[in-house]
Every structure is written in structure tokens, then in C-alpha cells.
């Protein structure tokens, strides 16, 4: 079964508008971490934001925020005021316990295209 | 630090040939991960090492795949013999540890492998 599900293979947004990228996860571990990474066309993977399972508040990093709904097991990424440079693949990832270690697994990604 | 360094950046080979991908993790990082990225399956964890020791290779698809880490600053992923379905981007990543949920992964630039 998929541990991380990203249901949107592709998203389009107008420049300066906000966009939400969906991510749901599956774990029975009470302690876990959720991450979002950005992969531009150049190929590198760039860390964007982190949310811990015990964090009471949603994580924010500049224009990025994570809408964390623990009961629904969702960790959606919200990008405010989209820029052309935000066009990229976005991956949701989770570190959950595996024999005492927290090993990262990734979703299949969402391709975001920002239109001028 | 220069970050995680992978080589080659691109590799084109013919079916049946041996392919060796190389990785230098960030100095001081105890964990090294090999991932494979394809359109169909996203980012899959192939194997990871702790202090040069392979911990979990359950993601290695077949016996044709092997990985080694002879020292703390070097790892290889070898495919022998290669097949067209091995064509993918292979990422190496490292992290300080895995005992906390917030450990970030630092990725290399990836190796784009094409097997003809």
C-alpha cells in the first residue's frame, strides 16, 4: 500500500495566486515527520518545509505553509503568491519509525506549472 | 561543504553492459540512501547504509543491482547486466541520522541513466 499519496499528477496556477498541493499519508506510528521537497527542471531536490507529528501549529517557511490535518492524515502544501520559478515537481515525504529508525519514503510527486 | 556529489551526471549504455554510479555523501553524515526515480513509481528507496554498513536493501529490485560503501566518503550502485527498464534517475542522499523525525535529506544532483 502507498504510504504517501499525492493524487494530483499535475496542477496549473496563475502567477501571484495561491495553490494547494495535496498529500495524504498512512502510518500507525504516533511519531513521524512530514516533508515537502521541490524538484525544478534542473533535477536537484530542494527541501522546502517540515512538520512533526507532535507539532501543534502548522509549519510555515516564507511563502510555503503546510496545512497539517492529523486526524485526516493529510499534509497539504500551500504556496502563496505563486511565482514563475515555482514551476517544478513537488514531492511529499514521510519519516516514520522502522525498527527504531526514521526512514524517508516519498510520494509520486505533483507537477506544478505557474502561468504568467 | 560541497554537498552530496554524484557521478556521472548522465550515463548512456547498451543493454547487458555494467553500469556503476558513484556518490560522495556530506562529510559527517552517517546515513546514505540510494533512490530511483521513474515516472511510474516516483522516488523509490533502494538501499540505505549506516556508517558504511548496509541496513536495508529490501528495495533493491533484483540481484542485478548491488551497492557498496567501502568508506564513509564513497558509495557505488552497480547494475550488471543493465536492462532498458533500469532507465531512470538515480539519486544518492545523505543525512546526519535517522533517530529524529526532522532529519533532512540532502540530495545529490542525480544520475540520469539510459539503457538502450
XYZ file of N, CA and C in Angstrom, chain B:
348
model
N 30.851 22.903 2.902
C 30.861 21.561 2.309
C 30.235 21.639 0.924
N 30.692 20.770 -0.001
C 30.218 20.821 -1.372
C 28.860 20.168 -1.539
N 28.334 19.525 -0.538
C 27.085 18.817 -0.690
C 27.329 17.403 -1.158
N 26.245 16.690 -1.451
C 26.344 15.322 -1.941
C 26.747 15.370 -3.416
N 27.768 14.624 -3.763
C 28.287 14.649 -5.128
C 28.056 13.307 -5.785
N 27.400 13.340 -6.930
C 27.153 12.124 -7.689
C 27.842 12.213 -9.046
N 28.257 11.060 -9.521
C 28.805 10.987 -10.876
C 28.497 9.625 -11.475
N 28.347 9.542 -12.784
C 28.281 10.669 -13.712
C 26.930 11.357 -13.636
N 26.812 12.481 -14.276
C 25.532 13.196 -14.326
C 24.574 12.512 -15.293
N 25.132 12.020 -16.373
C 24.365 11.287 -17.377
C 25.144 10.047 -17.775
N 24.415 8.966 -18.015
C 25.052 7.724 -18.452
C 24.158 7.073 -19.492
N 24.742 6.829 -20.654
C 24.014 6.109 -21.698
C 24.789 4.840 -21.979
N 24.114 3.724 -21.922
C 24.788 2.449 -22.119
C 23.888 1.503 -22.893
N 24.457 0.421 -23.302
C 23.678 -0.570 -24.040
C 23.268 -1.719 -23.115
N 22.161 -2.297 -23.432
C 21.658 -3.420 -22.653
C 22.743 -4.489 -22.493
N 22.861 -4.985 -21.276
C 23.848 -6.021 -20.988
C 25.151 -5.496 -20.414
N 25.372 -4.207 -20.539
C 26.605 -3.617 -20.017
C 26.496 -3.382 -18.508
N 27.652 -3.324 -17.882
C 27.715 -2.998 -16.461
C 27.707 -1.483 -16.293
N 26.940 -1.023 -15.305
C 26.868 0.404 -15.015
C 27.231 0.620 -13.554
N 28.069 1.601 -13.298
C 28.438 1.937 -11.922
C 28.165 3.404 -11.664
N 27.340 3.650 -10.672
C 27.022 5.011 -10.260
C 27.753 5.295 -8.953
N 28.217 6.536 -8.809
C 29.057 6.868 -7.666
C 28.467 8.005 -6.843
N 28.810 7.986 -5.565
C 28.264 9.001 -4.659
C 29.249 9.319 -3.556
N 29.388 10.605 -3.276
C 30.166 11.068 -2.126
C 29.220 11.823 -1.210
N 28.939 11.305 -0.012
C 27.983 11.996 0.869
C 28.633 13.203 1.535
N 27.818 13.962 2.232
C 28.328 15.091 3.003
C 29.142 14.545 4.177
N 30.298 15.149 4.381
C 31.169 14.706 5.459
C 30.448 14.806 6.804
N 30.532 13.736 7.570
C 29.895 13.730 8.884
C 28.503 13.135 8.895
N 27.941 12.926 7.722
C 26.630 12.278 7.653
C 26.814 10.772 7.776
N 26.074 10.186 8.713
C 26.243 8.762 8.985
C 25.370 7.869 8.105
N 24.400 8.477 7.442
C 23.447 7.678 6.663
C 23.505 8.069 5.201
N 23.491 7.049 4.363
C 23.482 7.268 2.922
C 22.365 6.434 2.317
N 21.630 7.076 1.422
C 20.458 6.446 0.792
C 20.625 6.480 -0.728
N 20.189 5.413 -1.369
C 20.067 5.390 -2.828
C 18.580 5.293 -3.188
N 18.153 6.238 -4.038
C 16.780 6.248 -4.532
C 16.778 6.143 -6.047
N 15.692 5.609 -6.581
C 15.481 5.573 -8.028
C 14.182 6.323 -8.327
N 14.243 7.198 -9.321
C 13.068 7.982 -9.687
C 12.611 7.624 -11.089
N 11.353 7.211 -11.204
C 10.733 6.965 -12.503
C 9.369 7.648 -12.525
N 8.856 7.863 -13.719
C 7.542 8.489 -13.843
C 6.471 7.604 -13.208
N 6.615 6.291 -13.423
C 5.565 5.380 -12.969
C 5.557 5.207 -11.453
N 6.710 5.175 -10.840
C 6.795 4.780 -9.431
C 7.309 5.881 -8.514
N 7.631 7.040 -9.091
C 8.127 8.121 -8.255
C 9.500 7.804 -7.698
N 9.746 8.226 -6.468
C 11.034 8.010 -5.808
C 10.950 6.755 -4.944
N 11.736 5.773 -5.290
C 11.763 4.517 -4.539
C 13.086 4.404 -3.797
N 13.005 4.014 -2.542
C 14.216 3.753 -1.772
C 14.753 2.379 -2.160
N 16.009 2.356 -2.582
C 16.627 1.098 -2.981
C 17.364 0.449 -1.812
N 18.210 1.245 -1.145
C 19.039 0.718 -0.072
C 19.523 1.889 0.761
N 19.807 1.627 2.048
C 20.491 2.664 2.806
C 21.558 2.059 3.710
N 22.539 2.885 4.008
C 23.700 2.492 4.800
C 23.762 3.328 6.080
N 24.260 2.726 7.122
C 24.598 3.430 8.352
C 26.062 3.143 8.664
N 26.839 4.210 8.730
C 28.284 4.029 8.997
C 28.885 2.951 8.089
N 28.571 3.052 6.828
C 29.127 2.207 5.760
C 28.534 0.805 5.709
N 27.627 0.490 6.616
C 27.057 -0.858 6.658
C 25.657 -0.838 6.034
N 25.381 -1.735 5.083
C 24.030 -1.767 4.511
C 23.009 -2.221 5.546
N 21.970 -1.450 5.739
C 20.983 -1.745 6.768
C 19.733 -2.391 6.174
N 19.280 -1.848 5.066
C 18.038 -2.355 4.469
C 18.161 -2.271 2.957
N 18.220 -3.406 2.316
C 18.303 -3.434 0.856
C 17.038 -4.035 0.253
N 15.954 -4.004 0.984
C 14.715 -4.621 0.513
C 14.145 -3.938 -0.724
N 14.582 -2.726 -0.989
C 14.093 -2.022 -2.169
C 14.882 -2.298 -3.429
N 15.991 -3.000 -3.314
C 16.788 -3.339 -4.491
C 15.968 -4.294 -5.353
N 15.739 -3.920 -6.603
C 14.767 -4.667 -7.403
C 15.173 -6.098 -7.739
N 16.440 -6.308 -8.025
C 16.868 -7.639 -8.445
C 18.326 -7.848 -8.068
N 18.756 -9.093 -8.232
C 20.158 -9.401 -7.945
C 21.113 -8.682 -8.886
N 20.592 -8.146 -9.961
C 21.464 -7.404 -10.885
C 21.959 -6.107 -10.244
N 21.265 -5.681 -9.196
C 21.631 -4.460 -8.501
C 22.454 -4.788 -7.265
N 23.537 -4.044 -7.083
C 24.323 -4.190 -5.864
C 24.853 -2.827 -5.457
N 25.035 -2.633 -4.167
C 25.557 -1.366 -3.662
C 26.601 -1.641 -2.601
N 27.606 -0.775 -2.586
C 28.668 -0.893 -1.597
C 28.996 0.473 -1.035
N 29.580 0.443 0.147
C 30.082 1.671 0.745
C 31.387 1.316 1.440
N 32.488 1.326 0.715
C 33.775 0.892 1.265
C 34.319 1.817 2.343
N 33.917 3.078 2.338
C 34.331 4.018 3.387
C 33.283 5.111 3.533
N 33.496 5.980 4.496
C 32.476 6.979 4.840
C 32.266 8.027 3.760
N 33.149 8.089 2.793
C 33.048 9.156 1.801
C 32.769 8.654 0.388
N 32.382 7.389 0.272
C 32.200 6.873 -1.085
C 31.234 5.689 -1.098
N 30.308 5.736 -2.065
C 29.391 4.609 -2.255
C 29.181 4.398 -3.744
N 28.918 3.167 -4.116
C 28.616 2.843 -5.506
C 27.330 2.042 -5.586
N 26.635 2.241 -6.671
C 25.477 1.428 -7.033
C 25.788 0.833 -8.397
N 25.773 -0.491 -8.454
C 26.164 -1.167 -9.676
C 24.995 -1.962 -10.236
N 24.854 -1.916 -11.537
C 23.836 -2.715 -12.227
C 24.560 -3.570 -13.254
N 24.404 -4.883 -13.108
C 25.096 -5.806 -14.002
C 24.292 -7.077 -14.157
N 23.792 -7.388 -15.337
C 23.796 -6.587 -16.551
C 22.636 -5.600 -16.569
N 22.832 -4.499 -17.239
C 21.780 -3.488 -17.287
C 20.710 -3.862 -18.324
N 19.489 -3.360 -18.079
C 18.375 -3.600 -18.977
C 17.659 -2.267 -19.239
N 16.948 -2.180 -20.349
C 16.262 -0.915 -20.658
C 15.321 -0.450 -19.547
N 14.705 -1.370 -18.827
C 13.780 -0.960 -17.750
C 14.488 -0.362 -16.537
N 15.808 -0.400 -16.553
C 16.575 0.249 -15.479
C 16.743 1.743 -15.733
N 16.325 2.188 -16.907
C 16.458 3.613 -17.232
C 15.648 4.444 -16.244
N 16.312 5.390 -15.608
C 15.702 6.184 -14.535
C 16.716 7.219 -14.096
N 16.294 8.054 -13.151
C 17.236 8.930 -12.458
C 17.529 8.297 -11.101
N 18.803 8.153 -10.814
C 19.227 7.556 -9.555
C 19.803 8.649 -8.659
N 19.222 8.780 -7.484
C 19.665 9.793 -6.536
C 20.379 9.136 -5.366
N 21.394 9.807 -4.941
C 22.040 9.489 -3.679
C 21.692 10.623 -2.720
N 21.465 10.288 -1.462
C 21.152 11.303 -0.454
C 21.826 10.909 0.848
N 22.117 11.901 1.657
C 22.694 11.589 2.968
C 22.002 12.401 4.055
N 22.084 11.898 5.272
C 21.560 12.642 6.412
C 22.415 12.339 7.637
N 22.330 13.248 8.601
C 23.107 13.084 9.823
C 22.718 11.810 10.553
N 21.432 11.563 10.637
C 20.961 10.392 11.363
C 19.552 10.033 10.960
N 18.993 9.094 11.690
C 17.614 8.685 11.417
C 16.821 8.523 12.700
N 17.352 9.022 13.825
C 16.669 8.802 15.103
C 15.719 9.921 15.442
N 15.703 10.954 14.639
C 14.726 12.030 14.831
C 13.884 12.161 13.577
N 12.651 12.556 13.771
C 11.749 12.657 12.614
C 12.105 13.840 11.726
N 12.864 14.814 12.256
C 13.095 16.036 11.472
C 14.424 16.033 10.726
N 15.049 14.886 10.634
C 16.313 14.824 9.905
C 16.086 15.073 8.419
N 16.731 16.118 7.908
C 16.594 16.429 6.491
C 17.480 15.521 5.662
N 16.976 15.234 4.459
C 17.785 14.537 3.478
C 18.452 15.560 2.581
N 19.720 15.328 2.288
C 20.446 16.176 1.353
C 20.745 15.326 0.120
N 20.265 15.795 -1.017
C 20.357 15.016 -2.244
C 21.514 15.461 -3.124
N 22.033 14.504 -3.865
C 22.924 14.818 -4.966
C 22.112 15.267 -6.170
N 22.811 15.571 -7.250
C 22.138 16.059 -8.459
C 21.498 14.940 -9.270
N 21.795 13.702 -8.901
C 21.209 12.572 -9.613
C 22.024 12.144 -10.814
N 21.854 10.888 -11.185
C 22.431 10.349 -12.417
C 21.282 9.908 -13.312
N 21.226 10.505 -14.483
C 20.216 10.123 -15.483
C 20.773 8.938 -16.264
N 20.196 7.760 -16.047
C 20.668 6.548 -16.714
C 19.721 6.171 -17.846
N 20.311 5.973 -19.020
C 19.545 5.495 -20.177
C 20.188 4.210 -20.667
N 19.408 3.140 -20.670
C 19.902 1.854 -21.158
C 19.187 1.553 -22.467
N 19.968 1.467 -23.537
C 19.384 1.306 -24.881
C 19.254 -0.176 -25.269
